[in-house]
Amino acid sequence: MTSHLIATYELRPSPGESVEAKASDITLEQTVELPESVLSRHIKARVPGRILAITAVDEGCWRAEIEYPDIAPGTELLQTVNVLYGNISLKAGIRLVDVAWPDAMLAAFGGPGVGMTGLRELTGVRDRVLLATALKPVGLSARDLASHAALFAEGGIDLIKDDHGLANQPTAPFQERLTACQRAVERADGNALYLPNVTAGWPELVERTMAAAEAGCRAVLVNPLLSGLETMRWIRDHTGLAVLAHPSMSGVFFDAGHGIAPEILLGDLFRLAGADMVIYPNVGGRFGFDQALCDRLNHRLRAPLGTLRACAPVPAGGMDAARAPDWARRYGADTILLIGGSLYARGDLKQAARTLRDAVEAIA
Amino acid sequence: MTSHLIATYELRPSPGESVEAKASDITLEQTVELPESVLSRHIKARVPGRILAITAVDEGCWRAEIEYPDIAPGTELLQTVNVLYGNISLKAGIRLVDVAWPDAMLAAFGGPGVGMTGLRELTGVRDRVLLATALKPVGLSARDLASHAALFAEGGIDLIKDDHGLANQPTAPFQERLTACQRAVERADGNALYLPNVTAGWPELVERTMAAAEAGCRAVLVNPLLSGLETMRWIRDHTGLAVLAHPSMSGVFFDAGHGIAPEILLGDLFRLAGADMVIYPNVGGRFGFDQALCDRLNHRLRAPLGTLRACAPVPAGGMDAARAPDWARRYGADTILLIGGSLYARGDLKQAARTLRDAVEAIA
């Protein structure tokens, strides 16, 4: 930890631009938003960011550590994100690759409400990796989705979530789907949880989250980059429901030379904002994360961070059920494997779920 | 208009990938999230997107028009954005460059609450371009910021907004700043509006927006990509305040080969979500928009779109006050010129504002 916010950027200056000028511009752009010449001595001494170090990484690429005084971010999450990357997102060749968080911020943001430990209590799963799947596709009726939910629950899946594209479409309106799926999961043997997708504007997100709590759900799914990062804190503080965060839209941040590194956005920021579990596209699936990145992200979600609870990594995105034991071994038990399409491809959902469950129990 | 949602993507397939396969993958990924082989005949016929056309643009680049059936987006804004670009943000070489909006969506989203016409009523400015500036820097006290506000109002600036980095820092806490700045602007001659920055999580955004309305403000500033796109609709529907949208964080979307084109994100999506005015980085300032893009964005914000009100383009980001008449001529009177640093650089804020106002009145 650190006493002030420290951001590390990878900088790729344009031709003719020095790395020092580029770093110095960030210290002003992200705080005072004025040229230095216009600042009073009082402001100049207290408010702009401070360059702690600049080190060469590679041909044309440097790492710059910038410390921001407490005045700029304050202790609110959105303003902190704004300081870390808001306006400079519109400039070229700046990538946020690391953040050191002051204790005051960690305490103010709070992080996961239940974390991995709480999820073990909710599901009753002590030792093994947890299993999750998705109800899909959009277009099915609430009844059809609920019958999928029942089969998955009976087959031994621990967390059964809505597909993140299920909102409030007329084919399966939210309230009808919530009631049907939650009832289906409760009726099945076991401790399976149903996680409805509450992503929506306000006040709909509030209404749907409250409805989920009333229906007996213990966790919900949300797309924080659509509904706003702070919706996770609201859910945590006002309902106590566990939060499964979906990475929809996050890919725009992940350019190799610009944006925010996945382990900072999906790792630190999602965790700080209150996610108990974070879905990410596992290596080898439909998306482009490599193994080293997945390992870093898992580490970041679970690493000690002030007094924050550990968050559960949820690798997903086209994982083959047959490889689940391999992933469980590689990623460790404090992981949730989210497997959807590969179960649907087997036809008999209950049997497919049971086979998967048996396979991961065998290695627990 | 169109009866279904139609998205146009620029596609840059990877080596060995066909453009047809890439487009086809989008039709599934953004709707059913399952391979075609797993879908029932009923779902296959009704739910996946449909490729309307693929045309070559350039070496290695095509445009694909994809029509989405109503079932996938429904009529909620966040799920619509999710369908347009959610998961495919995590794939490579896909850029959303145009959208045709069905009437039902336009009616459901609603767009600007007051629009450019309403802003003319609020400010009493009939014919000329509107002038805006920002209170800064963070680190000043509420009293100092309020004295800036008074000088700008007396000098003839129409819209005086908080810098988007003013949140609730101890140096100028929100409520104290709101009261001081609003009072300062009311005391000055004229119709100037003060726009406090209400960007925050819930319930703070609600509390701050209600406080702004109670204090007598007629408009507020929000960073929708931080607080969530739908916060603009909430402000519109629950307070009637006009909304000035800030582009903080939007730069992550603007890669040349990936993401969402600025005229779609800051143009269509911000307007549809309820922005009355949209700030963007003007050509020649601190950021990288070129002239053609600024022109397209202005057009998109004001062009007919169902029954939606026209939105006011707000070029900003290091504009020189001396060039304000040029911009007013080029962009037309239904524009808001946001000029901050260039006024501060002149030292005497009231005189700088007066000179700017005189200059744009001379060309009205």
GROMACS .gro file of C-alpha atoms in nm, chain B:
model
  364
  365MET     CA    1  -3.544   0.517  -3.982
  366THR     CA    2  -3.587   0.147  -4.006
  367SER     CA    3  -3.814  -0.109  -3.851
  368HIS     CA    4  -3.529  -0.310  -3.696
  369LEU     CA    5  -3.192  -0.219  -3.552
  370ILE     CA    6  -2.922  -0.218  -3.821
  371ALA     CA    7  -2.555  -0.187  -3.729
  372THR     CA    8  -2.274  -0.123  -3.973
  373TYR     CA    9  -1.932  -0.257  -3.874
  374GLU     CA   10  -1.594  -0.209  -4.034
  375LEU     CA   11  -1.431  -0.550  -4.027
  376ARG     CA   12  -1.061  -0.631  -4.054
  377PRO     CA   13  -1.036  -1.011  -4.055
  378SER     CA   14  -0.724  -1.179  -3.918
  379PRO     CA   15  -0.501  -1.369  -4.159
  380GLY     CA   16  -0.688  -1.683  -4.264
  381GLU     CA   17  -1.028  -1.554  -4.144
  382SER     CA   18  -1.289  -1.474  -4.410
  383VAL     CA   19  -1.496  -1.160  -4.380
  384GLU     CA   20  -1.811  -1.371  -4.416
  385ALA     CA   21  -1.710  -1.587  -4.119
  386LYS     CA   22  -1.629  -1.277  -3.915
  387ALA     CA   23  -1.965  -1.116  -3.988
  388SER     CA   24  -2.148  -1.441  -3.927
  389ASP     CA   25  -1.977  -1.481  -3.591
  390ILE     CA   26  -2.106  -1.137  -3.488
  391THR     CA   27  -2.464  -1.234  -3.571
  392LEU     CA   28  -2.438  -1.517  -3.315
  393GLU     CA   29  -2.206  -1.365  -3.053
  394GLN     CA   30  -2.423  -1.058  -3.008
  395THR     CA   31  -2.751  -1.249  -2.979
  396VAL     CA   32  -2.771  -1.619  -2.890
  397GLU     CA   33  -2.407  -1.659  -2.778
  398LEU     CA   34  -2.412  -2.016  -2.896
  399PRO     CA   35  -2.280  -2.191  -3.206
  400GLU     CA   36  -2.542  -2.233  -3.478
  401SER     CA   37  -2.529  -2.612  -3.448
  402VAL     CA   38  -2.677  -2.597  -3.098
  403LEU     CA   39  -2.977  -2.380  -3.188
  404SER     CA   40  -3.330  -2.512  -3.240
  405ARG     CA   41  -3.489  -2.436  -3.574
  406HIS     CA   42  -3.727  -2.195  -3.401
  407ILE     CA   43  -3.445  -1.990  -3.244
  408LYS     CA   44  -3.223  -2.005  -3.552
  409ALA     CA   45  -3.497  -1.851  -3.763
  410ARG     CA   46  -3.582  -1.571  -3.521
  411VAL     CA   47  -3.295  -1.458  -3.300
  412PRO     CA   48  -2.949  -1.430  -3.463
  413GLY     CA   49  -2.854  -1.114  -3.648
  414ARG     CA   50  -2.887  -1.119  -4.027
  415ILE     CA   51  -2.616  -1.004  -4.265
  416LEU     CA   52  -2.771  -0.755  -4.509
  417ALA     CA   53  -2.460  -0.663  -4.703
  418ILE     CA   54  -2.083  -0.692  -4.705
  419THR     CA   55  -1.889  -0.446  -4.918
  420ALA     CA   56  -1.515  -0.401  -4.962
  421VAL     CA   57  -1.378  -0.069  -4.834
  422ASP     CA   58  -1.006  -0.102  -4.865
  423GLU     CA   59  -0.725  -0.356  -4.860
  424GLY     CA   60  -0.820  -0.590  -4.575
  425CYS     CA   61  -1.123  -0.386  -4.467
  426TRP     CA   62  -1.492  -0.444  -4.531
  427ARG     CA   63  -1.820  -0.292  -4.416
  428ALA     CA   64  -2.088  -0.533  -4.297
  429GLU     CA   65  -2.446  -0.433  -4.231
  430ILE     CA   66  -2.614  -0.653  -3.973
  431GLU     CA   67  -2.979  -0.638  -3.884
  432TYR     CA   68  -3.077  -0.749  -3.534
  433PRO     CA   69  -3.425  -0.884  -3.467
  434ASP     CA   70  -3.618  -0.693  -3.198
  435ILE     CA   71  -3.596  -0.992  -2.963
  436ALA     CA   72  -3.224  -0.938  -2.895
  437PRO     CA   73  -3.209  -0.570  -2.796
  438GLY     CA   74  -3.568  -0.529  -2.679
  439THR     CA   75  -3.627  -0.158  -2.621
  440GLU     CA   76  -3.384  -0.089  -2.336
  441LEU     CA   77  -3.083   0.128  -2.406
  442LEU     CA   78  -2.816  -0.070  -2.221
  443GLN     CA   79  -2.916  -0.401  -2.373
  444THR     CA   80  -2.918  -0.231  -2.713
  445VAL     CA   81  -2.562  -0.109  -2.660
  446ASN     CA   82  -2.478  -0.459  -2.539
  447VAL     CA   83  -2.610  -0.605  -2.866
  448LEU     CA   84  -2.434  -0.343  -3.079
  449TYR     CA   85  -2.089  -0.387  -2.924
  450GLY     CA   86  -2.077  -0.567  -2.584
  451ASN     CA   87  -1.899  -0.901  -2.629
  452ILE     CA   88  -1.744  -0.826  -2.966
  453SER     CA   89  -1.546  -0.549  -2.799
  454LEU     CA   90  -1.331  -0.841  -2.684
  455LYS     CA   91  -1.266  -0.961  -3.038
  456ALA     CA   92  -1.022  -0.799  -3.280
  457GLY     CA   93  -1.081  -0.583  -3.587
  458ILE     CA   94  -1.447  -0.488  -3.539
  459ARG     CA   95  -1.551  -0.123  -3.537
  460LEU     CA   96  -1.908   0.002  -3.508
  461VAL     CA   97  -1.935   0.288  -3.758
  462ASP     CA   98  -2.307   0.341  -3.815
  463VAL     CA   99  -2.645   0.254  -3.669
  464ALA     CA  100  -2.996   0.284  -3.811
  465TRP     CA  101  -3.243   0.317  -3.524
  466PRO     CA  102  -3.595   0.177  -3.533
  467ASP     CA  103  -3.871   0.422  -3.442
  468ALA     CA  104  -3.974   0.214  -3.142
  469MET     CA  105  -3.628   0.255  -2.988
  470LEU     CA  106  -3.611   0.626  -3.057
  471ALA     CA  107  -3.947   0.666  -2.886
  472ALA     CA  108  -3.840   0.448  -2.593
  473PHE     CA  109  -3.506   0.623  -2.534
  474GLY     CA  110  -3.646   0.973  -2.583
  475GLY     CA  111  -3.326   1.173  -2.628
  476PRO     CA  112  -3.262   1.529  -2.511
  477GLY     CA  113  -3.508   1.669  -2.260
  478VAL     CA  114  -3.467   2.028  -2.374
  479GLY     CA  115  -3.215   2.019  -2.659
  480MET     CA  116  -3.068   2.324  -2.831
  481THR     CA  117  -3.404   2.501  -2.845
  482GLY     CA  118  -3.455   2.461  -2.473
  483LEU     CA  119  -3.105   2.588  -2.402
  484ARG     CA  120  -3.184   2.906  -2.595
  485GLU     CA  121  -3.487   2.954  -2.372
  486LEU     CA  122  -3.288   2.886  -2.055
  487THR     CA  123  -3.012   3.129  -2.148
  488GLY     CA  124  -3.220   3.385  -2.337
  489VAL     CA  125  -2.973   3.373  -2.623
  490ARG     CA  126  -3.165   3.392  -2.950
  491ASP     CA  127  -2.932   3.396  -3.245
  492ARG     CA  128  -2.568   3.364  -3.162
  493VAL     CA  129  -2.345   3.078  -3.064
  494LEU     CA  130  -2.350   3.002  -2.689
  495LEU     CA  131  -2.042   3.041  -2.474
  496ALA     CA  132  -1.935   2.806  -2.199
  497THR     CA  133  -1.640   2.787  -1.964
  498ALA     CA  134  -1.514   2.573  -1.676
  499LEU     CA  135  -1.443   2.650  -1.312
  500LYS     CA  136  -1.098   2.519  -1.225
  501PRO     CA  137  -0.855   2.406  -1.104
  502VAL     CA  138  -0.939   2.144  -0.847
  503GLY     CA  139  -0.765   2.248  -0.526
  504LEU     CA  140  -0.930   2.591  -0.508
  505SER     CA  141  -1.184   2.653  -0.235
  506ALA     CA  142  -1.556   2.679  -0.308
  507ARG     CA  143  -1.525   3.051  -0.244
  508ASP     CA  144  -1.247   3.094  -0.499
  509LEU     CA  145  -1.436   2.891  -0.759
  510ALA     CA  146  -1.746   3.101  -0.692
  511SER     CA  147  -1.552   3.421  -0.746
  512HIS     CA  148  -1.436   3.283  -1.083
  513ALA     CA  149  -1.800   3.203  -1.160
  514ALA     CA  150  -1.906   3.559  -1.079
  515LEU     CA  151  -1.641   3.707  -1.308
  516PHE     CA  152  -1.732   3.477  -1.596
  517ALA     CA  153  -2.103   3.553  -1.553
  518GLU     CA  154  -2.039   3.927  -1.541
  519GLY     CA  155  -1.820   3.899  -1.849
  520GLY     CA  156  -2.107   3.740  -2.041
  521ILE     CA  157  -2.040   3.363  -2.047
  522ASP     CA  158  -2.369   3.174  -2.084
  523LEU     CA  159  -2.284   2.838  -1.929
  524ILE     CA  160  -2.039   2.809  -1.642
  525LYS     CA  161  -1.963   2.449  -1.558
  526ASP     CA  162  -1.755   2.277  -1.295
  527ASP     CA  163  -1.437   2.130  -1.428
  528HIS     CA  164  -1.519   1.760  -1.471
  529GLY     CA  165  -1.254   1.682  -1.208
  530LEU     CA  166  -1.444   1.867  -0.935
  531ALA     CA  167  -1.633   1.601  -0.742
  532ASN     CA  168  -1.660   1.615  -0.364
  533GLN     CA  169  -1.299   1.678  -0.264
  534PRO     CA  170  -1.247   1.838   0.080
  535THR     CA  171  -1.102   2.153  -0.080
  536ALA     CA  172  -1.445   2.238  -0.228
  537PRO     CA  173  -1.711   1.990  -0.112
  538PHE     CA  174  -2.003   1.951  -0.348
  539GLN     CA  175  -2.278   2.116  -0.145
  540GLU     CA  176  -2.063   2.410  -0.042
  541ARG     CA  177  -1.945   2.464  -0.400
  542LEU     CA  178  -2.298   2.432  -0.535
  543THR     CA  179  -2.438   2.695  -0.302
  544ALA     CA  180  -2.150   2.937  -0.349
  545CYS     CA  181  -2.126   2.911  -0.727
  546GLN     CA  182  -2.500   2.917  -0.792
  547ARG     CA  183  -2.538   3.223  -0.571
  548ALA     CA  184  -2.246   3.395  -0.744
  549VAL     CA  185  -2.397   3.336  -1.087
  550GLU     CA  186  -2.746   3.447  -0.977
  551ARG     CA  187  -2.608   3.771  -0.836
  552ALA     CA  188  -2.432   3.862  -1.158
  553ASP     CA  189  -2.622   4.041  -1.432
  554GLY     CA  190  -2.759   3.821  -1.705
  555ASN     CA  191  -2.891   3.473  -1.761
  556ALA     CA  192  -2.580   3.270  -1.704
  557LEU     CA  193  -2.629   2.914  -1.583
  558TYR     CA  194  -2.404   2.732  -1.338
  559LEU     CA  195  -2.365   2.361  -1.408
  560PRO     CA  196  -2.236   2.159  -1.114
  561ASN     CA  197  -2.066   1.825  -1.182
  562VAL     CA  198  -2.296   1.558  -1.038
  563THR     CA  199  -2.092   1.258  -1.156
  564ALA     CA  200  -2.091   1.006  -0.873
  565GLY     CA  201  -2.215   0.666  -0.775
  566TRP     CA  202  -2.563   0.605  -0.653
  567PRO     CA  203  -2.719   0.738  -0.438
  568GLU     CA  204  -2.478   1.036  -0.443
  569LEU     CA  205  -2.562   1.127  -0.803
  570VAL     CA  206  -2.929   1.141  -0.713
  571GLU     CA  207  -2.863   1.349  -0.402
  572ARG     CA  208  -2.637   1.593  -0.589
  573THR     CA  209  -2.875   1.632  -0.881
  574MET     CA  210  -3.169   1.697  -0.648
  575ALA     CA  211  -2.957   1.945  -0.453
  576ALA     CA  212  -2.869   2.122  -0.779
  577ALA     CA  213  -3.236   2.151  -0.873
  578GLU     CA  214  -3.321   2.282  -0.526
  579ALA     CA  215  -3.040   2.536  -0.541
  580GLY     CA  216  -3.191   2.676  -0.861
  581CYS     CA  217  -2.961   2.524  -1.121
  582ARG     CA  218  -3.119   2.455  -1.459
  583ALA     CA  219  -2.853   2.219  -1.591
  584VAL     CA  220  -2.581   1.984  -1.468
  585LEU     CA  221  -2.260   1.824  -1.591
  586VAL     CA  222  -2.216   1.448  -1.594
  587ASN     CA  223  -1.950   1.203  -1.719
  588PRO     CA  224  -2.179   0.929  -1.854
  589LEU     CA  225  -1.908   0.674  -1.925
  590LEU     CA  226  -1.819   0.683  -1.556
  591SER     CA  227  -2.163   0.712  -1.396
  592GLY     CA  228  -2.340   0.503  -1.661
  593LEU     CA  229  -2.513   0.615  -1.982
  594GLU     CA  230  -2.855   0.580  -1.824
  595THR     CA  231  -2.788   0.841  -1.556
  596MET     CA  232  -2.870   1.106  -1.818
  597ARG     CA  233  -3.218   0.963  -1.868
  598TRP     CA  234  -3.270   0.958  -1.493
  599ILE     CA  235  -3.173   1.325  -1.462
  600ARG     CA  236  -3.398   1.416  -1.755
  601ASP     CA  237  -3.700   1.224  -1.631
  602HIS     CA  238  -3.672   1.297  -1.260
  603THR     CA  239  -3.555   1.656  -1.244
  604GLY     CA  240  -3.604   1.818  -1.586
  605LEU     CA  241  -3.252   1.962  -1.562
  606ALA     CA  242  -3.063   1.998  -1.888
  607VAL     CA  243  -2.766   1.763  -1.924
  608LEU     CA  244  -2.416   1.853  -2.038
  609ALA     CA  245  -2.228   1.530  -2.117
  610HIS     CA  246  -1.850   1.507  -2.077
  611PRO     CA  247  -1.641   1.265  -2.288
  612SER     CA  248  -1.412   1.150  -2.007
  613MET     CA  249  -1.290   0.792  -2.078
  614SER     CA  250  -1.442   0.793  -2.429
  615GLY     CA  251  -1.099   0.780  -2.593
  616VAL     CA  252  -1.075   0.407  -2.527
  617PHE     CA  253  -1.347   0.355  -2.790
  618PHE     CA  254  -1.174   0.549  -3.067
  619ASP     CA  255  -0.914   0.318  -3.212
  620ALA     CA  256  -0.903   0.342  -3.591
  621GLY     CA  257  -0.966  -0.029  -3.637
  622HIS     CA  258  -1.169  -0.121  -3.329
  623GLY     CA  259  -1.429   0.028  -3.097
  624ILE     CA  260  -1.714   0.265  -3.168
  625ALA     CA  261  -1.685   0.566  -3.398
  626PRO     CA  262  -1.702   0.899  -3.208
  627GLU     CA  263  -2.007   1.015  -3.403
  628ILE     CA  264  -2.193   0.702  -3.290
  629LEU     CA  265  -2.080   0.703  -2.925
  630LEU     CA  266  -2.076   1.078  -2.853
  631GLY     CA  267  -2.328   1.154  -3.127
  632ASP     CA  268  -2.608   0.899  -3.139
  633LEU     CA  269  -2.567   0.716  -2.809
  634PHE     CA  270  -2.515   1.020  -2.587
  635ARG     CA  271  -2.802   1.200  -2.763
  636LEU     CA  272  -3.036   0.903  -2.740
  637ALA     CA  273  -2.953   0.858  -2.372
  638GLY     CA  274  -3.063   1.213  -2.295
  639ALA     CA  275  -2.769   1.452  -2.339
  640ASP     CA  276  -2.876   1.805  -2.434
  641MET     CA  277  -2.517   1.910  -2.500
  642VAL     CA  278  -2.213   1.695  -2.577
  643ILE     CA  279  -1.856   1.809  -2.513
  644TYR     CA  280  -1.595   1.681  -2.756
  645PRO     CA  281  -1.229   1.762  -2.820
  646ASN     CA  282  -1.220   2.010  -3.106
  647VAL     CA  283  -0.962   1.983  -3.382
  648GLY     CA  284  -0.634   2.161  -3.308
  649GLY     CA  285  -0.661   2.143  -2.930
  650ARG     CA  286  -0.501   1.904  -2.685
  651PHE     CA  287  -0.660   1.594  -2.837
  652GLY     CA  288  -0.661   1.420  -3.172
  653PHE     CA  289  -0.996   1.473  -3.349
  654ASP     CA  290  -0.960   1.597  -3.707
  655GLN     CA  291  -1.180   1.853  -3.878
  656ALA     CA  292  -1.384   1.605  -4.079
  657LEU     CA  293  -1.468   1.411  -3.764
  658CYS     CA  294  -1.575   1.726  -3.577
  659ASP     CA  295  -1.799   1.818  -3.870
  660ARG     CA  296  -1.952   1.472  -3.878
  661LEU     CA  297  -2.009   1.477  -3.504
  662ASN     CA  298  -2.180   1.818  -3.515
  663HIS     CA  299  -2.399   1.691  -3.795
  664ARG     CA  300  -2.490   1.373  -3.611
  665LEU     CA  301  -2.586   1.559  -3.293
  666ARG     CA  302  -2.820   1.794  -3.481
  667ALA     CA  303  -2.951   1.580  -3.767
  668PRO     CA  304  -3.317   1.475  -3.771
  669LEU     CA  305  -3.362   1.153  -3.573
  670GLY     CA  306  -3.724   1.047  -3.528
  671THR     CA  307  -3.892   1.304  -3.308
  672LEU     CA  308  -3.578   1.361  -3.098
  673ARG     CA  309  -3.466   1.713  -3.020
  674ALA     CA  310  -3.142   1.842  -3.167
  675CYS     CA  311  -2.848   1.823  -2.931
  676ALA     CA  312  -2.591   2.103  -2.896
  677PRO     CA  313  -2.234   2.019  -3.000
  678VAL     CA  314  -1.981   2.157  -2.750
  679PRO     CA  315  -1.634   2.174  -2.906
  680ALA     CA  316  -1.369   2.211  -2.635
  681GLY     CA  317  -1.028   2.089  -2.523
  682GLY     CA  318  -0.782   2.373  -2.555
  683MET     CA  319  -0.967   2.612  -2.789
  684ASP     CA  320  -0.815   2.956  -2.828
  685ALA     CA  321  -1.061   3.235  -2.743
  686ALA     CA  322  -0.917   3.441  -3.028
  687ARG     CA  323  -1.044   3.184  -3.277
  688ALA     CA  324  -1.397   3.168  -3.138
  689PRO     CA  325  -1.549   3.372  -3.424
  690ASP     CA  326  -1.395   3.132  -3.676
  691TRP     CA  327  -1.547   2.835  -3.499
  692ALA     CA  328  -1.882   3.006  -3.466
  693ARG     CA  329  -1.886   3.069  -3.841
  694ARG     CA  330  -1.778   2.721  -3.931
  695TYR     CA  331  -2.000   2.531  -3.687
  696GLY     CA  332  -2.305   2.759  -3.697
  697ALA     CA  333  -2.500   2.934  -3.421
  698ASP     CA  334  -2.647   2.615  -3.275
  699THR     CA  335  -2.317   2.533  -3.112
  700ILE     CA  336  -2.171   2.592  -2.766
  701LEU     CA  337  -1.807   2.695  -2.759
  702LEU     CA  338  -1.642   2.572  -2.439
  703ILE     CA  339  -1.332   2.776  -2.369
  704GLY     CA  340  -1.146   2.739  -2.042
  705GLY     CA  341  -0.766   2.758  -2.034
  706SER     CA  342  -0.748   3.032  -2.293
  707LEU     CA  343  -0.954   3.264  -2.067
  708TYR     CA  344  -0.749   3.176  -1.759
  709ALA     CA  345  -0.432   3.250  -1.956
  710ARG     CA  346  -0.544   3.610  -1.998
  711GLY     CA  347  -0.551   3.670  -1.625
  712ASP     CA  348  -0.847   3.910  -1.597
  713LEU     CA  349  -1.132   3.660  -1.624
  714LYS     CA  350  -1.411   3.915  -1.657
  715GLN     CA  351  -1.234   4.110  -1.928
  716ALA     CA  352  -1.134   3.792  -2.110
  717ALA     CA  353  -1.495   3.673  -2.104
  718ARG     CA  354  -1.622   4.012  -2.221
  719THR     CA  355  -1.380   4.020  -2.515
  720LEU     CA  356  -1.490   3.670  -2.614
  721ARG     CA  357  -1.857   3.760  -2.588
  722ASP     CA  358  -1.812   4.078  -2.791
  723ALA     CA  359  -1.626   3.885  -3.058
  724VAL     CA  360  -1.901   3.628  -3.107
  725GLU     CA  361  -2.175   3.892  -3.091
  726ALA     CA  362  -2.006   4.083  -3.370
  727ILE     CA  363  -2.058   3.793  -3.607
  728ALA     CA  364  -2.409   3.693  -3.496
   0.00000   0.00000   0.00000
